Amino acid sequence: MKYKIIKESKPRLATFGKYKATTVHGATIETQQILEEVSKRHAFSIGTLTTAMMGLSDVINEHLRQGDKVRLDSWGLLKLEIESDKVDTPDLFQPSKHIHGVRLHFLPESKGGKPALYQDIRFMRERQK
């Protein structure tokens, strides 16, 4: 995994002005490539995989929108979390005014506090241009 060093630029943070590592993302892997790779590894047709993937995404998204958490074996837990402003009392809270977003949270499956997803990651600093 590549990273670069950047200076914290948010003045409100206690770490303002200090340096941190940030991920340098490579390619964006599209659905078609994933389907082709899975098809080669597991002898499923791309059509079968496409149908299964579309069905899974429909069902998973529906559950997430209903506020459910979705746990996928050997992958992890997905859930939506509301982002909102803070108010002084519960009576002052107005969803249309104070809720300003929803984020998807993914928590990788973990055995003994060590997510398999994070094992064997090698960190490489990207050369500054």
PDB file of C-alpha atoms in Angstrom:
ATOM      1  CA  MET A   1       0.000   0.000   0.000  1.00  0.00           C
ATOM      2  CA  LYS A   2       1.485   3.323  -1.041  1.00  0.00           C
ATOM      3  CA  TYR A   3       1.402   6.413   1.154  1.00  0.00           C
ATOM      4  CA  LYS A   4       2.639   9.964   1.126  1.00  0.00           C
ATOM      5  CA  ILE A   5       3.402  12.387   3.931  1.00  0.00           C
ATOM      6  CA  ILE A   6       1.195  15.478   4.165  1.00  0.00           C
ATOM      7  CA  LYS A   7       0.861  18.365   6.603  1.00  0.00           C
ATOM      8  CA  GLU A   8      -2.338  18.518   8.679  1.00  0.00           C
ATOM      9  CA  SER A   9      -4.222  21.509   7.322  1.00  0.00           C
ATOM     10  CA  LYS A  10      -7.290  21.659   9.571  1.00  0.00           C
ATOM     11  CA  PRO A  11      -6.685  24.432  12.125  1.00  0.00           C
ATOM     12  CA  ARG A  12      -9.325  23.079  14.530  1.00  0.00           C
ATOM     13  CA  LEU A  13      -7.400  19.845  15.084  1.00  0.00           C
ATOM     14  CA  ALA A  14      -4.843  19.526  17.867  1.00  0.00           C
ATOM     15  CA  THR A  15      -2.454  18.036  15.301  1.00  0.00           C
ATOM     16  CA  PHE A  16      -2.625  21.104  13.016  1.00  0.00           C
ATOM     17  CA  GLY A  17       0.726  21.702  11.307  1.00  0.00           C
ATOM     18  CA  LYS A  18       2.069  18.210  12.022  1.00  0.00           C
ATOM     19  CA  TYR A  19       2.765  15.615   9.358  1.00  0.00           C
ATOM     20  CA  LYS A  20       0.914  12.373   8.757  1.00  0.00           C
ATOM     21  CA  ALA A  21       0.765   9.502   6.291  1.00  0.00           C
ATOM     22  CA  THR A  22      -2.126   9.396   3.842  1.00  0.00           C
ATOM     23  CA  THR A  23      -2.984   6.627   1.409  1.00  0.00           C
ATOM     24  CA  VAL A  24      -2.129   6.993  -2.251  1.00  0.00           C
ATOM     25  CA  HIS A  25      -4.815   5.033  -4.059  1.00  0.00           C
ATOM     26  CA  GLY A  26      -3.987   3.170  -7.218  1.00  0.00           C
ATOM     27  CA  ALA A  27      -6.453   2.040  -9.838  1.00  0.00           C
ATOM     28  CA  THR A  28     -10.202   1.953  -9.339  1.00  0.00           C
ATOM     29  CA  ILE A  29     -11.256  -1.631  -9.898  1.00  0.00           C
ATOM     30  CA  GLU A  30     -14.600  -1.761 -11.672  1.00  0.00           C
ATOM     31  CA  THR A  31     -17.296  -4.421 -11.418  1.00  0.00           C
ATOM     32  CA  GLN A  32     -16.380  -6.057 -14.739  1.00  0.00           C
ATOM     33  CA  GLN A  33     -12.800  -6.701 -13.647  1.00  0.00           C
ATOM     34  CA  ILE A  34     -13.956  -8.197 -10.355  1.00  0.00           C
ATOM     35  CA  LEU A  35     -16.423 -10.441 -12.189  1.00  0.00           C
ATOM     36  CA  GLU A  36     -13.720 -11.621 -14.590  1.00  0.00           C
ATOM     37  CA  GLU A  37     -11.259 -12.367 -11.785  1.00  0.00           C
ATOM     38  CA  VAL A  38     -13.815 -14.274  -9.697  1.00  0.00           C
ATOM     39  CA  SER A  39     -14.966 -16.171 -12.796  1.00  0.00           C
ATOM     40  CA  LYS A  40     -11.394 -17.303 -13.520  1.00  0.00           C
ATOM     41  CA  ARG A  41     -10.694 -18.309  -9.916  1.00  0.00           C
ATOM     42  CA  HIS A  42     -13.948 -20.126  -9.171  1.00  0.00           C
ATOM     43  CA  ALA A  43     -15.328 -21.407 -12.509  1.00  0.00           C
ATOM     44  CA  PHE A  44     -18.570 -19.408 -12.412  1.00  0.00           C
ATOM     45  CA  SER A  45     -19.849 -17.732 -15.547  1.00  0.00           C
ATOM     46  CA  ILE A  46     -19.727 -13.947 -15.614  1.00  0.00           C
ATOM     47  CA  GLY A  47     -23.505 -13.928 -16.204  1.00  0.00           C
ATOM     48  CA  THR A  48     -24.147 -15.998 -13.081  1.00  0.00           C
ATOM     49  CA  LEU A  49     -21.823 -13.810 -11.033  1.00  0.00           C
ATOM     50  CA  THR A  50     -23.417 -10.610 -12.377  1.00  0.00           C
ATOM     51  CA  THR A  51     -26.892 -11.820 -11.406  1.00  0.00           C
ATOM     52  CA  ALA A  52     -25.679 -12.849  -7.956  1.00  0.00           C
ATOM     53  CA  MET A  53     -23.813  -9.578  -7.403  1.00  0.00           C
ATOM     54  CA  MET A  54     -26.803  -7.462  -8.434  1.00  0.00           C
ATOM     55  CA  GLY A  55     -29.081  -9.501  -6.184  1.00  0.00           C
ATOM     56  CA  LEU A  56     -26.707  -9.186  -3.240  1.00  0.00           C
ATOM     57  CA  SER A  57     -26.311  -5.431  -3.667  1.00  0.00           C
ATOM     58  CA  ASP A  58     -30.102  -4.931  -3.881  1.00  0.00           C
ATOM     59  CA  VAL A  59     -30.748  -6.886  -0.685  1.00  0.00           C
ATOM     60  CA  ILE A  60     -27.776  -5.446   1.229  1.00  0.00           C
ATOM     61  CA  ASN A  61     -28.647  -1.846   0.264  1.00  0.00           C
ATOM     62  CA  GLU A  62     -32.282  -2.346   1.273  1.00  0.00           C
ATOM     63  CA  HIS A  63     -31.271  -3.607   4.709  1.00  0.00           C
ATOM     64  CA  LEU A  64     -28.759  -0.780   5.185  1.00  0.00           C
ATOM     65  CA  ARG A  65     -31.388   1.853   4.282  1.00  0.00           C
ATOM     66  CA  GLN A  66     -33.718   0.296   6.870  1.00  0.00           C
ATOM     67  CA  GLY A  67     -31.063   0.816   9.528  1.00  0.00           C
ATOM     68  CA  ASP A  68     -29.939  -2.810   9.739  1.00  0.00           C
ATOM     69  CA  LYS A  69     -26.319  -3.845  10.070  1.00  0.00           C
ATOM     70  CA  VAL A  70     -25.137  -6.411   7.511  1.00  0.00           C
ATOM     71  CA  ARG A  71     -22.449  -8.935   8.410  1.00  0.00           C
ATOM     72  CA  LEU A  72     -20.795 -10.751   5.501  1.00  0.00           C
ATOM     73  CA  ASP A  73     -18.845 -13.850   6.512  1.00  0.00           C
ATOM     74  CA  SER A  74     -15.099 -13.608   5.910  1.00  0.00           C
ATOM     75  CA  TRP A  75     -15.462  -9.934   4.996  1.00  0.00           C
ATOM     76  CA  GLY A  76     -16.994  -7.835   7.768  1.00  0.00           C
ATOM     77  CA  LEU A  77     -19.829  -5.640   9.006  1.00  0.00           C
ATOM     78  CA  LEU A  78     -21.492  -2.860   7.011  1.00  0.00           C
ATOM     79  CA  LYS A  79     -23.695  -0.169   8.562  1.00  0.00           C
ATOM     80  CA  LEU A  80     -24.901   3.336   7.785  1.00  0.00           C
ATOM     81  CA  GLU A  81     -24.241   6.114  10.293  1.00  0.00           C
ATOM     82  CA  ILE A  82     -25.960   9.498  10.386  1.00  0.00           C
ATOM     83  CA  GLU A  83     -23.872  12.670  10.462  1.00  0.00           C
ATOM     84  CA  SER A  84     -25.582  15.514  12.258  1.00  0.00           C
ATOM     85  CA  ASP A  85     -25.045  18.813  13.979  1.00  0.00           C
ATOM     86  CA  LYS A  86     -25.133  18.928  17.751  1.00  0.00           C
ATOM     87  CA  VAL A  87     -27.911  20.771  19.566  1.00  0.00           C
ATOM     88  CA  ASP A  88     -28.327  21.832  23.193  1.00  0.00           C
ATOM     89  CA  THR A  89     -31.495  19.826  23.889  1.00  0.00           C
ATOM     90  CA  PRO A  90     -33.306  16.955  22.140  1.00  0.00           C
ATOM     91  CA  ASP A  91     -36.354  19.199  21.561  1.00  0.00           C
ATOM     92  CA  LEU A  92     -34.293  21.537  19.361  1.00  0.00           C
ATOM     93  CA  PHE A  93     -33.271  18.775  16.963  1.00  0.00           C
ATOM     94  CA  GLN A  94     -34.853  18.951  13.497  1.00  0.00           C
ATOM     95  CA  PRO A  95     -33.866  16.154  11.121  1.00  0.00           C
ATOM     96  CA  SER A  96     -34.241  18.280   7.969  1.00  0.00           C
ATOM     97  CA  LYS A  97     -32.051  20.981   9.477  1.00  0.00           C
ATOM     98  CA  HIS A  98     -29.484  19.065  11.542  1.00  0.00           C
ATOM     99  CA  ILE A  99     -28.883  15.808   9.653  1.00  0.00           C
ATOM    100  CA  HIS A 100     -26.432  16.601   6.893  1.00  0.00           C
ATOM    101  CA  GLY A 101     -25.292  13.236   5.680  1.00  0.00           C
ATOM    102  CA  VAL A 102     -25.028   9.486   5.948  1.00  0.00           C
ATOM    103  CA  ARG A 103     -21.807   7.501   5.741  1.00  0.00           C
ATOM    104  CA  LEU A 104     -21.177   3.848   5.135  1.00  0.00           C
ATOM    105  CA  HIS A 105     -19.003   2.262   7.810  1.00  0.00           C
ATOM    106  CA  PHE A 106     -17.187  -0.985   7.102  1.00  0.00           C
ATOM    107  CA  LEU A 107     -15.654  -2.955   9.958  1.00  0.00           C
ATOM    108  CA  PRO A 108     -13.546  -5.846   8.665  1.00  0.00           C
ATOM    109  CA  GLU A 109     -14.046  -9.273  10.159  1.00  0.00           C
ATOM    110  CA  SER A 110     -11.591  -9.756  12.976  1.00  0.00           C
ATOM    111  CA  LYS A 111     -10.271 -12.781  14.828  1.00  0.00           C
ATOM    112  CA  GLY A 112      -8.635 -11.911  18.113  1.00  0.00           C
ATOM    113  CA  GLY A 113      -8.546  -8.208  17.278  1.00  0.00           C
ATOM    114  CA  LYS A 114      -6.579  -8.695  14.062  1.00  0.00           C
ATOM    115  CA  PRO A 115      -8.591  -8.170  10.855  1.00  0.00           C
ATOM    116  CA  ALA A 116      -7.464 -10.588   8.130  1.00  0.00           C
ATOM    117  CA  LEU A 117      -7.970  -7.770   5.611  1.00  0.00           C
ATOM    118  CA  TYR A 118      -5.048  -5.859   7.167  1.00  0.00           C
ATOM    119  CA  GLN A 119      -2.612  -8.775   7.346  1.00  0.00           C
ATOM    120  CA  ASP A 120       0.312  -8.833   4.953  1.00  0.00           C
ATOM    121  CA  ILE A 121      -0.027  -5.158   3.971  1.00  0.00           C
ATOM    122  CA  ARG A 122       3.335  -3.724   3.006  1.00  0.00           C
ATOM    123  CA  PHE A 123       3.717   0.033   3.274  1.00  0.00           C
ATOM    124  CA  MET A 124       5.743   1.866   0.624  1.00  0.00           C
ATOM    125  CA  ARG A 125       6.323   5.592   0.662  1.00  0.00           C
ATOM    126  CA  GLU A 126       5.548   7.198  -2.688  1.00  0.00           C
ATOM    127  CA  ARG A 127       8.310   9.370  -4.006  1.00  0.00           C
ATOM    128  CA  GLN A 128       7.428  13.067  -3.897  1.00  0.00           C
ATOM    129  CA  LYS A 129       7.352  14.699  -7.309  1.00  0.00           C
TER     130      LYS A 129
END
